[in-house]
Amino acid sequence: MTLALGCIADDYTGASDLANTLTKCGLRTVQTIGVPSDDLALPEVDAVVVSLKSRSIEASLAVAKSRAAEKWMRARGASHVLFKICSTFDSTDAGNIGPVMDALRADSGDPIVLVTPAFPETGRTVYQGNLFVGAVPLNESPLKDHPLNPMHDSSLVRVLARQSKGKVGLVDLTVISRGPDAVRARLAELAEQDFGAAIADAVFERDLETIGTAALDHRVSVGASGIGLGLARGLVASGRVNVNATTAVSDKPVGGAAACLAGSCSQATLQQIAKAEQTMAVLHLEPDQVVAGRGEAQRALQWAKERLDNGPVLIASSSTPDRVAALQARHGRDAAGHAIEQAMADIAEGLVKSGVRRLVVAGGETSGAVVDRLGIPGFLVGPEIAAGVPVLRAVGAADGEMLLALKSGNFGGPEFFSDALKLMR
Ligand code: ADP
């Protein structure tokens, strides 16, 4: 296999989002969970997205994991590696974007790295180095209250400079609007002045194409799915990827029972669960019981087994912000979250043992816990259910053919669960 593009994603649902974008641009893409073992048989693909859970772990560990992923992809011919971060630049002054970027740049020998989390399609734009979420700067958006990585500064030049050992510059929109050669010239100038990274402005999709084309001259870039789109279009335009290559994903139905698990408490997911009540059997877990022990997961499994033959089921732990806050006050935030994630993983494991072959999971952390427990090493990326959420076909899974959909909290329309199952046959 010779990869046209290697990607390292700092979380699982972000990886699916990127893999989905690359697929839509015509790249045959596989998403792996962690660095694949050498015996994992992967089909011929153009891009691999190695999913890590490295967004909020200790920086040195994130660096080590990212380096291992990079090494694996370089050994398979990847001349360019994208470090995929969140489009809201989720990070703290300790990292992990800067430290991982510094390490990948050092390994690649590149003098300077282009960085942009812009993804105009989802309302993330960058102007004069400031990240906007919709109409407001990052520090006025809900990300200012993020439980793990509160973002209080919209200037990504400043944010990244606090995390990186090198100097951070800017390629502003006037340069970007003049096209790839102007970007190349600006980067050369910045590299000459010893800058190790440059935030790139991007407001429109065409800006991402300019950035992607220029970034392909380098061996590393950093950004969200938007820069992935730019890189993919650059690879296709330059003939390095043949969009007519036969697709790696089969659309053969897998059959088997279908189930949905929801651990996300986002507004969107709460609405989607309410809507699903009209079309499928829904069980609401008792969160206090879940934290108290494993009995609640067993009860849920029993409930599901009695219904699986009659159609899809949905099991949800999700509740409203006031109830979540009350549970966290009783048990501690991390303990409550962890117990519920593990219960979801227990339930997923039991469901698959009972014949479920089509599984939809709502929630980023929840998806991570489920996929880890099921021991699925990778996925081929299929059709898109909703923006950023593709159907995933497991590869190399011990339980054989299986389809999954992993949705981060706010994604998808009100009918997301039934929309997903319609495409997962
Ligand atoms: P999202 O993608 O919406 O952020 P996640 O799965 O990443 O969803 O995060 C949701 C977190 O909330 C998980 O740690 C999950 O275990 C936890 N959780 C789920 N249900 C509840 C609940 N009823 N009370 C408290 N925490 C919950």
PDB file of C-alpha atoms in Angstrom, residues 259-402:
ATOM      1  CA  ALA A 259     -29.280  -1.165  18.257  1.00  0.00           C
ATOM      2  CA  CYS A 260     -28.497   2.405  19.290  1.00  0.00           C
ATOM      3  CA  LEU A 261     -26.663   3.603  22.401  1.00  0.00           C
ATOM      4  CA  ALA A 262     -26.734   7.213  23.583  1.00  0.00           C
ATOM      5  CA  GLY A 263     -24.345   8.545  26.233  1.00  0.00           C
ATOM      6  CA  SER A 264     -24.245  12.083  24.937  1.00  0.00           C
ATOM      7  CA  CYS A 265     -26.271  14.613  26.927  1.00  0.00           C
ATOM      8  CA  SER A 266     -26.128  17.288  24.227  1.00  0.00           C
ATOM      9  CA  GLN A 267     -29.240  19.182  23.232  1.00  0.00           C
ATOM     10  CA  ALA A 268     -29.187  17.564  19.789  1.00  0.00           C
ATOM     11  CA  THR A 269     -28.949  14.035  21.189  1.00  0.00           C
ATOM     12  CA  LEU A 270     -31.763  14.628  23.707  1.00  0.00           C
ATOM     13  CA  GLN A 271     -34.007  15.720  20.830  1.00  0.00           C
ATOM     14  CA  GLN A 272     -32.959  12.743  18.699  1.00  0.00           C
ATOM     15  CA  ILE A 273     -33.830  10.340  21.532  1.00  0.00           C
ATOM     16  CA  ALA A 274     -37.257  11.963  21.959  1.00  0.00           C
ATOM     17  CA  LYS A 275     -37.874  11.540  18.230  1.00  0.00           C
ATOM     18  CA  ALA A 276     -36.683   7.915  18.262  1.00  0.00           C
ATOM     19  CA  GLU A 277     -39.310   7.068  20.916  1.00  0.00           C
ATOM     20  CA  GLN A 278     -41.863   7.294  18.089  1.00  0.00           C
ATOM     21  CA  THR A 279     -40.221   4.578  15.981  1.00  0.00           C
ATOM     22  CA  MET A 280     -38.301   2.194  18.240  1.00  0.00           C
ATOM     23  CA  ALA A 281     -38.219   0.693  21.722  1.00  0.00           C
ATOM     24  CA  VAL A 282     -36.299   3.033  24.033  1.00  0.00           C
ATOM     25  CA  LEU A 283     -34.869   2.302  27.490  1.00  0.00           C
ATOM     26  CA  HIS A 284     -33.677   5.119  29.727  1.00  0.00           C
ATOM     27  CA  LEU A 285     -31.003   3.911  32.126  1.00  0.00           C
ATOM     28  CA  GLU A 286     -31.129   4.990  35.754  1.00  0.00           C
ATOM     29  CA  PRO A 287     -27.811   6.896  36.011  1.00  0.00           C
ATOM     30  CA  ASP A 288     -27.599   6.473  39.820  1.00  0.00           C
ATOM     31  CA  GLN A 289     -28.021   2.722  39.416  1.00  0.00           C
ATOM     32  CA  VAL A 290     -25.320   2.677  36.741  1.00  0.00           C
ATOM     33  CA  VAL A 291     -22.857   4.380  39.057  1.00  0.00           C
ATOM     34  CA  ALA A 292     -23.864   1.993  41.865  1.00  0.00           C
ATOM     35  CA  GLY A 293     -22.790  -1.160  39.991  1.00  0.00           C
ATOM     36  CA  ARG A 294     -23.027  -3.406  36.968  1.00  0.00           C
ATOM     37  CA  GLY A 295     -26.611  -4.581  37.555  1.00  0.00           C
ATOM     38  CA  GLU A 296     -28.144  -1.757  35.530  1.00  0.00           C
ATOM     39  CA  ALA A 297     -26.191  -2.731  32.403  1.00  0.00           C
ATOM     40  CA  GLN A 298     -27.318  -6.350  32.826  1.00  0.00           C
ATOM     41  CA  ARG A 299     -30.926  -5.238  33.228  1.00  0.00           C
ATOM     42  CA  ALA A 300     -30.635  -3.159  30.054  1.00  0.00           C
ATOM     43  CA  LEU A 301     -29.162  -6.084  28.138  1.00  0.00           C
ATOM     44  CA  GLN A 302     -31.949  -8.377  29.220  1.00  0.00           C
ATOM     45  CA  TRP A 303     -34.502  -5.747  28.164  1.00  0.00           C
ATOM     46  CA  ALA A 304     -32.803  -5.445  24.754  1.00  0.00           C
ATOM     47  CA  LYS A 305     -32.519  -9.188  24.150  1.00  0.00           C
ATOM     48  CA  GLU A 306     -36.268  -9.563  24.610  1.00  0.00           C
ATOM     49  CA  ARG A 307     -36.864  -6.985  21.859  1.00  0.00           C
ATOM     50  CA  LEU A 308     -34.065  -7.323  19.297  1.00  0.00           C
ATOM     51  CA  ASP A 309     -36.022  -9.728  17.099  1.00  0.00           C
ATOM     52  CA  ASN A 310     -38.797  -7.177  16.691  1.00  0.00           C
ATOM     53  CA  GLY A 311     -36.691  -4.254  15.442  1.00  0.00           C
ATOM     54  CA  PRO A 312     -34.067  -1.760  16.562  1.00  0.00           C
ATOM     55  CA  VAL A 313     -33.736  -0.698  20.216  1.00  0.00           C
ATOM     56  CA  LEU A 314     -32.238   2.409  21.792  1.00  0.00           C
ATOM     57  CA  ILE A 315     -30.627   2.493  25.239  1.00  0.00           C
ATOM     58  CA  ALA A 316     -29.834   5.950  26.600  1.00  0.00           C
ATOM     59  CA  SER A 317     -28.152   7.279  29.716  1.00  0.00           C
ATOM     60  CA  SER A 318     -28.595  10.840  28.504  1.00  0.00           C
ATOM     61  CA  SER A 319     -30.308  13.372  30.709  1.00  0.00           C
ATOM     62  CA  THR A 320     -30.846  17.107  30.961  1.00  0.00           C
ATOM     63  CA  PRO A 321     -28.093  19.494  32.174  1.00  0.00           C
ATOM     64  CA  ASP A 322     -29.673  19.938  35.645  1.00  0.00           C
ATOM     65  CA  ARG A 323     -29.880  16.173  36.199  1.00  0.00           C
ATOM     66  CA  VAL A 324     -26.348  15.663  34.887  1.00  0.00           C
ATOM     67  CA  ALA A 325     -25.115  18.348  37.297  1.00  0.00           C
ATOM     68  CA  ALA A 326     -26.988  16.710  40.199  1.00  0.00           C
ATOM     69  CA  LEU A 327     -25.522  13.266  39.409  1.00  0.00           C
ATOM     70  CA  GLN A 328     -22.040  14.768  39.140  1.00  0.00           C
ATOM     71  CA  ALA A 329     -22.523  16.518  42.479  1.00  0.00           C
ATOM     72  CA  ARG A 330     -23.459  13.190  44.095  1.00  0.00           C
ATOM     73  CA  HIS A 331     -20.697  11.058  42.582  1.00  0.00           C
ATOM     74  CA  GLY A 332     -18.036  13.372  41.102  1.00  0.00           C
ATOM     75  CA  ARG A 333     -17.878  14.311  37.430  1.00  0.00           C
ATOM     76  CA  ASP A 334     -15.183  11.885  36.335  1.00  0.00           C
ATOM     77  CA  ALA A 335     -16.492   8.942  38.341  1.00  0.00           C
ATOM     78  CA  ALA A 336     -20.024   9.406  36.982  1.00  0.00           C
ATOM     79  CA  GLY A 337     -18.835   9.822  33.388  1.00  0.00           C
ATOM     80  CA  HIS A 338     -16.489   6.863  33.558  1.00  0.00           C
ATOM     81  CA  ALA A 339     -19.060   4.537  35.145  1.00  0.00           C
ATOM     82  CA  ILE A 340     -21.621   5.390  32.480  1.00  0.00           C
ATOM     83  CA  GLU A 341     -19.108   4.984  29.640  1.00  0.00           C
ATOM     84  CA  GLN A 342     -18.106   1.558  30.964  1.00  0.00           C
ATOM     85  CA  ALA A 343     -21.752   0.531  31.331  1.00  0.00           C
ATOM     86  CA  MET A 344     -22.311   1.522  27.686  1.00  0.00           C
ATOM     87  CA  ALA A 345     -19.289  -0.566  26.720  1.00  0.00           C
ATOM     88  CA  ASP A 346     -20.673  -3.537  28.745  1.00  0.00           C
ATOM     89  CA  ILE A 347     -24.014  -3.168  26.988  1.00  0.00           C
ATOM     90  CA  ALA A 348     -22.396  -2.882  23.540  1.00  0.00           C
ATOM     91  CA  GLU A 349     -20.353  -6.008  24.163  1.00  0.00           C
ATOM     92  CA  GLY A 350     -23.444  -7.934  25.291  1.00  0.00           C
ATOM     93  CA  LEU A 351     -25.484  -6.689  22.339  1.00  0.00           C
ATOM     94  CA  VAL A 352     -22.870  -7.834  19.838  1.00  0.00           C
ATOM     95  CA  LYS A 353     -22.714 -11.232  21.567  1.00  0.00           C
ATOM     96  CA  SER A 354     -26.497 -11.380  21.143  1.00  0.00           C
ATOM     97  CA  GLY A 355     -26.291 -10.852  17.381  1.00  0.00           C
ATOM     98  CA  VAL A 356     -26.313  -7.066  16.943  1.00  0.00           C
ATOM     99  CA  ARG A 357     -24.376  -6.256  13.779  1.00  0.00           C
ATOM    100  CA  ARG A 358     -25.540  -2.676  13.234  1.00  0.00           C
ATOM    101  CA  LEU A 359     -24.729  -0.315  16.080  1.00  0.00           C
ATOM    102  CA  VAL A 360     -25.221   3.447  16.347  1.00  0.00           C
ATOM    103  CA  VAL A 361     -23.444   5.274  19.194  1.00  0.00           C
ATOM    104  CA  ALA A 362     -24.087   8.884  20.229  1.00  0.00           C
ATOM    105  CA  GLY A 363     -21.356  10.680  22.171  1.00  0.00           C
ATOM    106  CA  GLY A 364     -17.639  11.130  21.543  1.00  0.00           C
ATOM    107  CA  GLU A 365     -16.336   9.604  24.775  1.00  0.00           C
ATOM    108  CA  THR A 366     -19.100   7.044  24.725  1.00  0.00           C
ATOM    109  CA  SER A 367     -18.091   5.968  21.199  1.00  0.00           C
ATOM    110  CA  GLY A 368     -14.471   5.680  22.303  1.00  0.00           C
ATOM    111  CA  ALA A 369     -15.376   3.400  25.211  1.00  0.00           C
ATOM    112  CA  VAL A 370     -17.612   1.223  23.007  1.00  0.00           C
ATOM    113  CA  VAL A 371     -15.151   0.854  20.129  1.00  0.00           C
ATOM    114  CA  ASP A 372     -12.283   0.059  22.502  1.00  0.00           C
ATOM    115  CA  ARG A 373     -14.341  -2.609  24.244  1.00  0.00           C
ATOM    116  CA  LEU A 374     -15.449  -4.208  20.983  1.00  0.00           C
ATOM    117  CA  GLY A 375     -11.775  -4.396  19.980  1.00  0.00           C
ATOM    118  CA  ILE A 376     -12.456  -3.189  16.447  1.00  0.00           C
ATOM    119  CA  PRO A 377      -9.102  -2.325  14.832  1.00  0.00           C
ATOM    120  CA  GLY A 378     -10.419  -0.213  11.982  1.00  0.00           C
ATOM    121  CA  PHE A 379     -13.217   0.940   9.707  1.00  0.00           C
ATOM    122  CA  LEU A 380     -13.809   1.562   6.047  1.00  0.00           C
ATOM    123  CA  VAL A 381     -15.749   4.728   5.506  1.00  0.00           C
ATOM    124  CA  GLY A 382     -19.095   4.436   3.755  1.00  0.00           C
ATOM    125  CA  PRO A 383     -21.930   6.816   2.907  1.00  0.00           C
ATOM    126  CA  GLU A 384     -22.665   9.924   4.949  1.00  0.00           C
ATOM    127  CA  ILE A 385     -25.621   9.811   7.348  1.00  0.00           C
ATOM    128  CA  ALA A 386     -25.440  13.441   8.444  1.00  0.00           C
ATOM    129  CA  ALA A 387     -22.740  16.100   8.081  1.00  0.00           C
ATOM    130  CA  GLY A 388     -19.582  14.615   9.606  1.00  0.00           C
ATOM    131  CA  VAL A 389     -21.070  11.191  10.409  1.00  0.00           C
ATOM    132  CA  PRO A 390     -20.404   8.340   7.974  1.00  0.00           C
ATOM    133  CA  VAL A 391     -21.469   4.702   8.056  1.00  0.00           C
ATOM    134  CA  LEU A 392     -18.424   2.712   9.188  1.00  0.00           C
ATOM    135  CA  ARG A 393     -17.767  -0.873   8.130  1.00  0.00           C
ATOM    136  CA  ALA A 394     -15.565  -2.703  10.618  1.00  0.00           C
ATOM    137  CA  VAL A 395     -12.378  -4.276   9.278  1.00  0.00           C
ATOM    138  CA  GLY A 396     -10.522  -7.027  11.109  1.00  0.00           C
ATOM    139  CA  ALA A 397     -13.146  -7.257  13.889  1.00  0.00           C
ATOM    140  CA  ALA A 398     -13.241 -10.479  15.892  1.00  0.00           C
ATOM    141  CA  ASP A 399     -17.032 -10.601  15.556  1.00  0.00           C
ATOM    142  CA  GLY A 400     -16.920 -10.342  11.756  1.00  0.00           C
ATOM    143  CA  GLU A 401     -18.924  -8.077   9.477  1.00  0.00           C
ATOM    144  CA  MET A 402     -20.442  -5.152  11.320  1.00  0.00           C
TER     145      MET A 402
END
